[in-house]
Coordinates of C-alpha atoms (C1' of nucleotides) in Angstrom, one line a residue:
Chain A
M1192 CA 7.1 -21.6 -32.2
K1193 CA 4.2 -20.0 -30.5
R1194 CA 4.3 -17.2 -27.9
I1195 CA 2.2 -17.8 -25.0
Y1196 CA 1.6 -16.2 -21.8
I1197 CA 2.2 -18.1 -18.5
E1198 CA -1.2 -18.1 -17.4
E1199 CA -2.0 -20.4 -20.3
I1200 CA 0.4 -22.7 -19.9
S1201 CA -1.5 -25.8 -18.9
Q1202 CA -3.0 -25.5 -22.3
H1203 CA 0.2 -26.1 -24.0
K1204 CA 1.3 -29.5 -22.5
G1205 CA 4.3 -31.1 -24.6
E1206 CA 4.3 -28.1 -27.1
E1207 CA 7.3 -26.0 -28.1
V1208 CA 6.5 -22.5 -26.7
E1209 CA 7.9 -19.1 -26.4
I1210 CA 7.7 -16.9 -23.1
R1211 CA 8.6 -13.4 -22.6
G1212 CA 9.5 -12.1 -19.2
W1213 CA 11.6 -11.1 -16.5
V1214 CA 13.8 -13.1 -14.2
Y1215 CA 12.2 -13.7 -10.8
N1216 CA 14.7 -15.9 -9.2
K1217 CA 17.2 -18.5 -10.3
R1218 CA 18.9 -21.7 -8.6
S1219 CA 21.6 -24.0 -9.8
S1220 CA 23.0 -27.4 -8.9
G1221 CA 25.8 -28.7 -10.8
K1222 CA 24.6 -30.0 -14.0
V1223 CA 20.9 -28.3 -13.8
R1224 CA 20.0 -24.7 -13.9
F1225 CA 16.6 -23.3 -12.9
L1226 CA 15.4 -20.1 -13.9
L1227 CA 12.0 -18.8 -12.6
V1228 CA 10.4 -16.4 -15.0
R1229 CA 7.5 -14.2 -14.6
D1230 CA 5.6 -12.4 -17.4
G1231 CA 2.9 -10.5 -15.4
T1232 CA 0.4 -13.3 -15.8
G1233 CA 2.2 -15.9 -13.6
L1234 CA 5.4 -17.4 -12.9
V1235 CA 6.9 -20.7 -14.3
Q1236 CA 10.3 -22.6 -13.6
T1237 CA 12.5 -23.0 -16.8
T1238 CA 15.0 -25.8 -16.5
I1239 CA 18.2 -25.9 -18.1
F1240 CA 19.9 -29.6 -18.3
S1241 CA 23.2 -30.6 -19.6
Q1242 CA 26.3 -33.0 -19.0
V1243 CA 28.3 -30.2 -20.8
K1244 CA 29.9 -28.1 -18.2
D1245 CA 30.6 -25.1 -20.5
H1246 CA 27.1 -25.2 -22.3
P1247 CA 26.5 -21.9 -23.9
L1248 CA 22.9 -21.9 -22.3
F1249 CA 24.5 -22.2 -18.8
Q1250 CA 26.7 -19.4 -19.7
K1251 CA 23.8 -17.3 -20.5
F1252 CA 22.3 -18.4 -17.4
D1253 CA 24.9 -17.4 -15.1
E1254 CA 25.0 -13.8 -16.6
L1255 CA 21.5 -13.3 -15.6
T1256 CA 20.4 -11.3 -12.7
Q1257 CA 17.0 -10.5 -10.9
E1258 CA 14.6 -8.9 -13.1
S1259 CA 16.7 -9.2 -16.5
S1260 CA 14.6 -9.5 -19.5
V1261 CA 14.4 -12.8 -21.4
I1262 CA 12.9 -14.7 -24.2
V1263 CA 12.8 -18.4 -23.6
Q1264 CA 11.8 -21.2 -26.0
G1265 CA 11.2 -24.8 -25.0
Q1266 CA 9.0 -27.5 -24.5
V1267 CA 6.1 -27.6 -21.7
I1268 CA 6.7 -30.4 -19.2
E1269 CA 4.3 -31.4 -16.5
D1270 CA 6.4 -31.9 -13.4
Q1271 CA 5.4 -32.2 -9.8
R1272 CA 8.6 -30.9 -8.6
A1273 CA 8.0 -27.5 -10.4
P1274 CA 6.2 -24.8 -8.6
G1275 CA 2.9 -24.6 -10.4
G1276 CA 3.4 -28.1 -11.7
Y1277 CA 4.6 -27.2 -15.1
E1278 CA 8.1 -26.4 -16.5
I1279 CA 9.9 -25.5 -19.7
M1280 CA 12.8 -27.3 -20.7
V1281 CA 14.8 -24.7 -22.2
R1282 CA 15.9 -25.0 -26.0
D1283 CA 16.7 -21.5 -26.4
L1284 CA 17.4 -18.5 -24.1
Q1285 CA 17.7 -14.8 -25.4
I1286 CA 18.8 -12.0 -23.1
I1287 CA 16.9 -8.8 -23.9
H1288 CA 18.4 -6.7 -21.1
L1289 CA 20.7 -7.5 -18.1
A1290 CA 19.5 -5.8 -14.9
Q1291 CA 22.0 -4.4 -12.6
N1292 CA 21.5 -4.8 -8.9
Y1293 CA 17.7 -4.8 -8.8
P1294 CA 16.7 -3.3 -5.5
I1295 CA 13.9 -5.5 -4.4
T1296 CA 15.4 -8.8 -3.4
P1297 CA 13.6 -11.8 -2.3
K1298 CA 14.1 -10.9 1.4
D1299 CA 12.5 -8.4 3.9
H1300 CA 12.3 -4.8 3.2
S1301 CA 10.7 -1.9 5.1
I1302 CA 7.8 0.2 3.9
P1303 CA 9.8 3.4 3.2
F1304 CA 11.9 1.5 1.1
L1305 CA 9.2 -0.3 -0.8
M1306 CA 7.2 2.9 -1.2
N1307 CA 10.4 4.7 -2.5
H1308 CA 10.3 1.9 -5.2
R1309 CA 6.8 1.6 -5.7
H1310 CA 7.4 1.5 -9.5
L1311 CA 9.2 -1.7 -9.1
W1312 CA 7.4 -3.0 -6.1
L1313 CA 4.4 -3.6 -8.7
R1314 CA 6.5 -6.4 -9.9
S1315 CA 5.9 -8.4 -6.6
R1316 CA 3.6 -11.2 -6.4
K1317 CA 1.3 -9.8 -3.7
Q1318 CA 1.1 -6.4 -5.2
Q1319 CA 0.0 -7.9 -8.2
A1320 CA -2.6 -10.0 -6.6
I1321 CA -3.9 -6.9 -5.0
L1322 CA -4.1 -4.9 -8.2
Q1323 CA -5.8 -7.9 -10.0
V1324 CA -8.6 -7.8 -7.0
R1325 CA -8.8 -4.2 -7.6
W1326 CA -9.4 -4.7 -11.3
E1327 CA -12.0 -7.1 -10.7
I1328 CA -13.8 -5.1 -8.4
I1329 CA -13.6 -2.1 -10.8
R1330 CA -15.3 -4.5 -13.5
A1331 CA -17.9 -5.7 -10.9
I1332 CA -18.8 -1.9 -10.1
R1333 CA -19.2 -1.2 -13.8
D1334 CA -21.1 -4.3 -14.5
F1335 CA -23.2 -3.9 -11.8
F1336 CA -24.4 -0.4 -12.8
D1337 CA -24.3 -1.0 -16.3
G1338 CA -26.3 -4.1 -15.8
R1339 CA -29.0 -2.0 -14.0
N1340 CA -29.1 0.5 -16.9
F1341 CA -27.5 3.2 -14.9
R1342 CA -26.0 5.9 -17.1
L1343 CA -22.3 6.4 -16.9
I1344 CA -22.0 10.3 -16.5
D1345 CA -18.5 11.7 -15.8
A1346 CA -18.1 14.4 -13.3
P1347 CA -15.2 17.1 -14.0
I1348 CA -12.1 16.8 -11.9
L1349 CA -11.7 20.8 -12.0
T1350 CA -14.3 22.6 -10.0
P1351 CA -15.2 26.1 -9.6
S1352 CA -15.8 26.2 -5.8
A1353 CA -15.6 24.3 -2.7
C1354 CA -18.6 21.8 -3.1
E1355 CA -19.3 20.6 0.2
G1356 CA -17.6 23.4 2.1
T1357 CA -16.3 20.9 4.4
T1358 CA -13.0 19.3 3.5
T1359 CA -9.6 21.0 2.4
L1360 CA -9.4 21.2 -1.2
F1361 CA -6.5 21.3 -3.6
E1362 CA -6.5 24.8 -5.0
T1363 CA -5.1 25.2 -8.5
Q1364 CA -4.9 28.2 -11.0
Y1365 CA -7.5 28.1 -13.8
F1366 CA -6.2 31.0 -16.3
D1367 CA -7.3 34.0 -14.2
Q1368 CA -9.3 32.4 -11.6
K1369 CA -9.0 29.8 -8.9
A1370 CA -10.1 26.1 -9.5
Y1371 CA -10.2 23.4 -7.2
L1372 CA -9.8 19.3 -7.6
S1373 CA -12.9 17.6 -7.1
Q1374 CA -13.5 15.9 -3.9
S1375 CA -16.7 14.4 -5.0
G1376 CA -18.9 14.0 -8.2
Q1377 CA -22.2 14.2 -6.1
L1378 CA -23.4 17.3 -7.1
Y1379 CA -22.9 17.0 -10.7
M1380 CA -24.4 13.6 -10.4
E1381 CA -27.6 15.3 -9.1
A1382 CA -28.0 17.3 -12.0
A1383 CA -27.2 14.1 -14.2
A1384 CA -29.8 12.1 -12.4
M1385 CA -32.4 14.8 -13.1
A1386 CA -31.3 14.4 -16.8
F1387 CA -31.0 10.7 -16.8
G1388 CA -33.0 9.2 -14.1
K1389 CA -30.3 7.0 -12.7
V1390 CA -26.6 7.6 -13.3
Y1391 CA -23.2 7.0 -11.6
C1392 CA -19.7 8.3 -12.0
F1393 CA -16.5 6.6 -11.1
G1394 CA -13.2 8.4 -11.0
P1395 CA -10.4 10.0 -8.7
T1396 CA -11.4 12.4 -6.2
F1397 CA -8.9 14.7 -4.0
R1398 CA -8.7 15.7 -0.3
A1399 CA -6.0 17.9 1.0
E1400 CA -6.7 16.6 4.5
K1401 CA -3.7 16.1 6.7
S1402 CA -5.0 12.6 7.5
K1403 CA -2.0 10.1 8.4
T1404 CA -3.9 7.0 9.0
R1405 CA -4.3 3.6 7.4
R1406 CA -7.5 4.4 5.8
H1407 CA -6.8 7.6 4.2
L1408 CA -5.5 8.6 0.8
I1409 CA -4.8 12.1 -0.7
E1410 CA -6.1 10.9 -4.2
F1411 CA -8.7 8.0 -4.0
W1412 CA -11.4 6.7 -6.4
M1413 CA -15.1 6.6 -5.9
V1414 CA -18.0 5.3 -7.4
E1415 CA -21.2 7.6 -7.1
P1416 CA -24.5 6.4 -8.0
E1417 CA -27.4 9.1 -7.7
V1418 CA -31.1 8.2 -8.4
A1419 CA -33.9 10.3 -9.0
F1420 CA -37.2 9.6 -7.3
A1421 CA -35.2 7.7 -4.7
T1422 CA -35.4 7.6 -0.8
L1423 CA -32.8 6.5 1.8
E1424 CA -34.3 3.1 2.0
D1425 CA -33.9 2.6 -2.1
I1426 CA -30.4 3.7 -2.1
I1427 CA -29.4 1.4 1.1
L1428 CA -30.8 -1.6 -1.0
I1429 CA -28.7 -0.7 -3.8
A1430 CA -25.6 -0.5 -1.6
E1431 CA -26.4 -3.8 -0.2
D1432 CA -26.8 -5.2 -3.7
L1433 CA -23.5 -3.7 -4.9
I1434 CA -21.4 -4.7 -2.0
L1435 CA -22.9 -8.4 -2.4
F1436 CA -22.3 -8.4 -6.4
I1437 CA -18.7 -7.3 -5.8
L1438 CA -18.1 -9.9 -3.3
E1439 CA -19.5 -12.7 -5.2
R1440 CA -17.3 -11.5 -8.2
V1441 CA -14.1 -11.5 -6.3
L1442 CA -14.8 -15.0 -4.6
S1443 CA -15.8 -16.7 -7.6
R1444 CA -12.9 -15.1 -10.1
R1445 CA -10.0 -14.1 -7.7
R1446 CA -9.5 -17.1 -5.3
V1447 CA -5.9 -17.6 -6.5
E1448 CA -5.3 -13.8 -5.6
L1449 CA -6.9 -14.2 -2.2
E1450 CA -4.6 -17.3 -1.4
I1451 CA -1.6 -15.4 -2.5
L1452 CA -2.6 -12.7 -0.2
E1453 CA -3.5 -15.2 2.5
R1454 CA -6.6 -13.7 3.1
D1455 CA -9.3 -16.1 4.5
P1456 CA -12.2 -16.0 2.3
S1457 CA -14.7 -17.3 5.0
P1458 CA -15.6 -13.9 6.8
L1459 CA -16.5 -12.7 3.0
E1460 CA -18.5 -15.8 2.2
K1461 CA -20.6 -15.4 5.4
I1462 CA -21.9 -11.8 4.3
T1463 CA -25.5 -12.1 3.4
R1464 CA -28.6 -9.8 3.0
P1465 CA -29.7 -8.1 5.0
F1466 CA -26.9 -6.1 6.5
I1467 CA -27.2 -4.8 10.0
R1468 CA -29.3 -1.8 10.4
L1469 CA -28.9 0.8 13.2
T1470 CA -29.6 4.2 13.7
Y1471 CA -27.0 6.6 14.9
E1472 CA -28.5 7.0 18.3
E1473 CA -28.7 3.0 18.5
T1474 CA -25.2 2.9 17.6
V1475 CA -24.0 5.3 20.1
R1476 CA -25.8 3.4 22.8
I1477 CA -24.2 0.1 21.8
L1478 CA -20.8 1.5 21.7
Q1479 CA -21.2 3.3 25.0
S1480 CA -22.4 0.1 26.5
K1481 CA -19.2 -1.5 25.0
G1482 CA -17.0 1.0 26.7
S1483 CA -16.8 3.7 24.2
K1484 CA -16.7 7.1 25.5
M1485 CA -18.1 8.9 22.5
A1486 CA -21.1 11.1 23.3
Y1487 CA -24.2 11.7 21.3
G1488 CA -23.3 14.3 18.6
D1489 CA -19.7 12.9 18.1
D1490 CA -18.5 11.4 14.7
F1491 CA -17.3 7.8 15.0
G1492 CA -13.6 7.7 15.2
A1493 CA -11.2 4.9 14.5
P1494 CA -11.7 3.0 17.9
E1495 CA -15.5 3.2 17.5
E1496 CA -15.2 1.6 14.0
T1497 CA -12.9 -1.3 15.3
L1498 CA -15.4 -1.7 18.3
L1499 CA -18.3 -2.0 15.9
S1500 CA -16.7 -4.6 13.9
Q1501 CA -16.0 -6.6 16.7
I1502 CA -19.6 -6.8 17.8
Y1503 CA -20.8 -7.6 14.0
D1504 CA -19.5 -9.7 11.4
Q1505 CA -21.9 -8.3 8.6
P1506 CA -21.7 -4.9 7.1
V1507 CA -23.6 -2.4 9.3
C1508 CA -25.5 0.5 7.9
I1509 CA -25.7 3.4 10.3
T1510 CA -28.7 5.8 9.5
H1511 CA -30.5 8.8 11.1
F1512 CA -27.3 10.8 11.9
P1513 CA -27.7 14.3 14.1
A1514 CA -28.0 16.8 11.1
K1515 CA -25.4 19.0 12.5
I1516 CA -22.4 16.6 11.9
K1517 CA -23.4 15.9 8.2
A1518 CA -23.4 17.9 4.9
F1519 CA -25.7 20.7 4.2
Y1520 CA -27.5 18.9 1.4
M1521 CA -28.8 15.9 3.5
Q1522 CA -32.5 15.6 3.8
P1523 CA -34.1 15.7 7.3
D1524 CA -36.0 13.2 8.9
E1525 CA -39.7 14.0 8.5
K1526 CA -40.4 12.7 12.1
N1527 CA -37.4 14.5 13.7
P1528 CA -36.0 17.3 11.6
D1529 CA -32.8 17.2 13.7
L1530 CA -31.7 14.1 12.1
A1531 CA -30.5 13.5 8.6
L1532 CA -31.5 10.8 6.1
G1533 CA -27.8 9.6 5.8
V1534 CA -26.3 6.2 5.5
D1535 CA -22.8 5.1 6.3
V1536 CA -21.8 1.5 5.6
M1537 CA -19.3 0.1 7.8
A1538 CA -17.2 -2.9 6.5
P1539 CA -16.5 -5.6 9.0
E1540 CA -13.4 -6.7 10.4
G1541 CA -12.3 -3.3 11.6
Y1542 CA -12.2 -1.6 8.1
G1543 CA -14.8 0.9 8.9
E1544 CA -16.9 3.3 6.6
I1545 CA -16.6 2.3 3.0
I1546 CA -20.0 3.9 1.9
G1547 CA -21.4 7.3 2.6
G1548 CA -24.5 8.5 1.1
G1549 CA -28.4 9.5 1.9
Q1550 CA -31.2 11.3 0.4
R1551 CA -30.7 14.7 -0.6
I1552 CA -32.7 17.9 0.0
H1553 CA -35.2 18.5 -2.9
D1554 CA -36.9 21.5 -1.4
L1555 CA -35.6 25.0 -2.6
N1556 CA -36.3 26.9 0.5
L1557 CA -35.0 24.4 2.9
L1558 CA -31.7 24.0 0.5
E1559 CA -31.5 27.9 0.7
K1560 CA -31.6 28.0 4.4
R1561 CA -29.0 25.2 4.8
L1562 CA -26.8 27.0 2.5
A1563 CA -26.9 30.0 4.8
E1564 CA -26.5 27.8 7.9
F1565 CA -23.5 26.3 6.6
N1566 CA -22.1 30.0 5.4
L1567 CA -21.7 28.7 1.8
P1568 CA -21.4 31.2 -0.9
R1569 CA -24.7 31.2 -2.7
E1570 CA -23.6 32.3 -5.9
A1571 CA -21.4 29.3 -6.5
Y1572 CA -24.7 27.1 -5.7
E1573 CA -27.0 28.7 -8.2
W1574 CA -26.9 26.0 -10.7
Y1575 CA -27.5 23.5 -7.9
L1576 CA -30.5 25.5 -6.7
D1577 CA -31.8 25.2 -10.2
L1578 CA -32.3 21.5 -9.7
R1579 CA -34.9 22.3 -7.2
R1580 CA -36.6 24.8 -9.4
Y1581 CA -37.0 22.8 -12.5
G1582 CA -39.0 19.4 -11.6
S1583 CA -37.3 18.8 -8.4
V1584 CA -37.9 15.4 -6.9
P1585 CA -36.9 13.3 -3.9
H1586 CA -33.4 11.7 -4.8
A1587 CA -30.7 10.1 -3.2
G1588 CA -27.2 8.5 -3.8
F1589 CA -24.0 7.4 -2.2
G1590 CA -20.3 7.1 -2.8
L1591 CA -18.1 4.0 -2.2
G1592 CA -14.5 4.4 -1.7
L1593 CA -12.7 1.9 -4.0
E1594 CA -9.5 1.6 -2.0
R1595 CA -11.3 1.2 1.2
T1596 CA -13.2 -1.8 -0.3
V1597 CA -10.0 -3.3 -2.1
A1598 CA -8.3 -3.0 1.4
W1599 CA -11.1 -4.7 3.3
I1600 CA -11.5 -7.6 0.6
C1601 CA -7.8 -8.1 0.4
K1602 CA -7.5 -7.6 4.3
L1603 CA -4.7 -5.1 3.8
K1604 CA -3.0 -3.4 6.8
H1605 CA -2.8 -0.1 5.0
I1606 CA -4.6 1.6 2.2
R1607 CA -1.6 2.5 0.5
E1608 CA -1.2 -0.9 -1.3
A1609 CA -4.8 -0.7 -2.5
I1610 CA -3.7 1.9 -5.5
P1611 CA -1.0 1.5 -7.7
F1612 CA 0.6 4.7 -7.2
P1613 CA -0.7 6.1 -3.6
R1614 CA -0.5 9.6 -3.0
L1615 CA -0.2 10.1 0.9
L1616 CA 0.5 12.9 3.2
Y1617 CA 4.4 13.5 3.0
R1618 CA 4.5 11.2 0.0
I1619 CA 4.0 11.9 -3.5
Y1620 CA 7.0 10.0 -5.1
P1621 CA 7.3 8.1 -7.4
Chain B
rU1123 C1' -1.1 20.0 14.1
rC1124 C1' 0.1 16.7 18.5
rC1125 C1' 1.8 12.2 20.8
rG1126 C1' 5.1 7.8 20.3
rC1127 C1' 9.3 5.2 17.8
rG1128 C1' 13.2 5.2 14.3
rG1129 C1' 17.7 6.8 10.6
rU1130 C1' 24.5 2.1 11.2
rA1131 C1' 27.0 -1.6 4.1
rG1132 C1' 22.5 -1.9 -1.9
rC1133 C1' 18.6 -4.2 1.8
rU1134 C1' 17.0 -6.3 6.8
rC1135 C1' 19.2 -5.6 11.2
rA1136 C1' 23.0 -6.1 15.5
rA1137 C1' 27.0 -3.4 18.3
rU1138 C1' 26.7 -4.8 26.6
rC1139 C1' 28.3 0.7 31.0
rG1140 C1' 30.9 5.8 26.3
rG1141 C1' 36.4 1.9 24.3
rC1142 C1' 38.8 -2.2 17.4
rA1143 C1' 31.8 -0.9 13.3
rG1144 C1' 29.5 -6.7 12.6
rA1145 C1' 26.1 -10.6 10.5
rG1146 C1' 22.4 -12.5 7.2
rC1147 C1' 20.5 -11.4 2.3
rG1148 C1' 21.9 -9.3 -2.1
rG1149 C1' 26.8 -8.5 -5.6
rG1150 C1' 31.6 -11.1 -7.2
rU1151 C1' 34.6 -16.0 -7.4
rG1152 C1' 34.5 -21.3 -7.2
rG1153 C1' 31.9 -25.9 -6.1
rC1154 C1' 27.7 -29.3 -6.3
rU1155 C1' 23.1 -34.1 -11.6
rG1156 C1' 16.1 -31.6 -9.4
rU1157 C1' 16.4 -26.8 -7.2
rU1158 C1' 11.7 -24.7 -4.1
rA1159 C1' 13.4 -17.5 -0.5
rA1160 C1' 18.1 -23.9 -2.6
rC1161 C1' 22.9 -25.0 -0.4
rC1162 C1' 28.6 -24.9 0.7
rA1163 C1' 33.5 -22.1 0.6
rC1164 C1' 36.0 -17.6 -0.3
rU1165 C1' 35.6 -12.3 -1.3
rA1166 C1' 34.6 -7.1 -2.1
rG1167 C1' 31.4 -3.5 0.4
rG1168 C1' 30.9 2.2 6.0
rU1169 C1' 31.0 10.5 5.7
rU1170 C1' 26.7 5.4 11.6
rG1171 C1' 20.6 11.1 8.4
rC1172 C1' 22.6 16.7 8.7
rA1173 C1' 24.8 20.7 12.0
rG1174 C1' 26.9 21.7 16.5
rG1175 C1' 28.2 20.2 21.6
rU1176 C1' 30.1 17.3 26.1
rU1177 C1' 34.5 13.9 26.4
rC1178 C1' 41.3 11.3 26.4
rG1179 C1' 37.5 8.8 23.5
rA1180 C1' 30.8 9.4 20.4
rG1181 C1' 26.8 4.7 16.4
rU1182 C1' 26.1 5.4 21.7
rC1183 C1' 25.3 11.2 25.8
rC1184 C1' 23.2 16.7 25.0
rU1185 C1' 21.0 20.6 21.7
rG1186 C1' 18.8 22.0 17.0
rC1187 C1' 17.2 20.6 12.1
rC1188 C1' 15.9 17.0 8.2
rC1189 C1' 13.5 12.7 6.6
rG1190 C1' 10.3 8.6 7.8
rC1191 C1' 7.0 4.8 10.3
rG1192 C1' 3.0 4.1 14.1
rG1193 C1' -1.2 6.3 16.2
rA1194 C1' -4.6 10.6 17.5
rG1195 C1' -6.9 14.6 15.5
rC1196 C1' -9.1 16.1 11.1
rC1197 C1' -11.9 13.5 7.2
rA1198 C1' -14.6 9.6 3.7

RNA sequence: UCCGCGGUAGCUCAAUCGGCAGAGCGGGUGGCUGUUAACCACUAGGUUGCAGGUUCGAGUCCUGCCCGCGGAGCCA
């Protein structure tokens, strides 16, 4: 008896096989019983058919409840009436464990209820489809950078100081001193880029912001490439290539999942190079002409991001921000030092910023000046300043938020479904 | 932190002007020879978020608190 996974069933037509999984649903009609079994790779209908009313298999079937674990043996049959086109005629059915009152029934549930049962919600079809797309995106990101000979350099999670000095950090005890959970690996990637030329890190980051919106997580994953001898323009081209690479992968390998999610792939298929390029000033003017009340010098809010994606069906790269609203390490524009050589990439369909990055300051004096202007403790940045003392070069990089990318590609209403166990304001369970 | 909305059976919800707390799903029992979130019949299931107040009478009105959802701000 060969044990198979449901995703391989079409290769075993006519064979006797064994599947191990969980009861998704069951139906009965007199002398026929239908047991729908999922095993994490798919869903299959298994069928018990008998003239004998008290057939032992019927008795076992009748005991079964939703999400009970079972081992089913039987012959694979092609049948148009079965969901998926194949079913298994049950020869033997072994109950491993009877589940009692599984809470997530095949009917409607509220978000709070599902979030409280996230550990079980992961068994649902749509959640599985989302997490399969997430996995595909992660693989695409790794393949993209590995294929271009970027070196993977892991950034630390525990950091000694408030790196960017902007966002609120999670503080923790580090023996007899304070430490903080990383909000970005960037500064460490700059050190790594000076060691290895082109590098990336990919890991979790933490922001203690009291943000309560559909696009914020407290703990989220970010991929952060950093390239030595690179300019803003170089890094924009890499960002473009990366997004197109991810889209191509998901569209070619995860069609089924997008279908389960009822995600129309055509807006993703339309995305081509080059992306829309706008300066911050141009963007503000366009938004104002469309009715936005934002002023020059404001950051883009949620309404602005929505408005932008109503105008363009391509990702939009916004550059040349006022230096005041950007981080201290941003390289100023030669032509206008009040502008920073940063870039935000906005995803279409209202998903907003998925990438933030830019060219970093490589001049020691200028960086020292900026640290002072931003009131940052210089001692904490001595190592960072060292990078400008020993063979400093122009360099650039960006961070791509994984969950925002997943949410966009899956067209999720809320980012919380883009990560297996989301950490949100007011929610850390389960 | 601010604004708005909500909390009633395991789940999703209903309950008219303040007047007997109800339905569907899920559970249980029985029926049905191909079901597709199957269907049909019967059945069990309640501290109406917590505390106080008004009232002959409160799920419903008032006050405070707790929890959550949507959005804003902050942020990426």
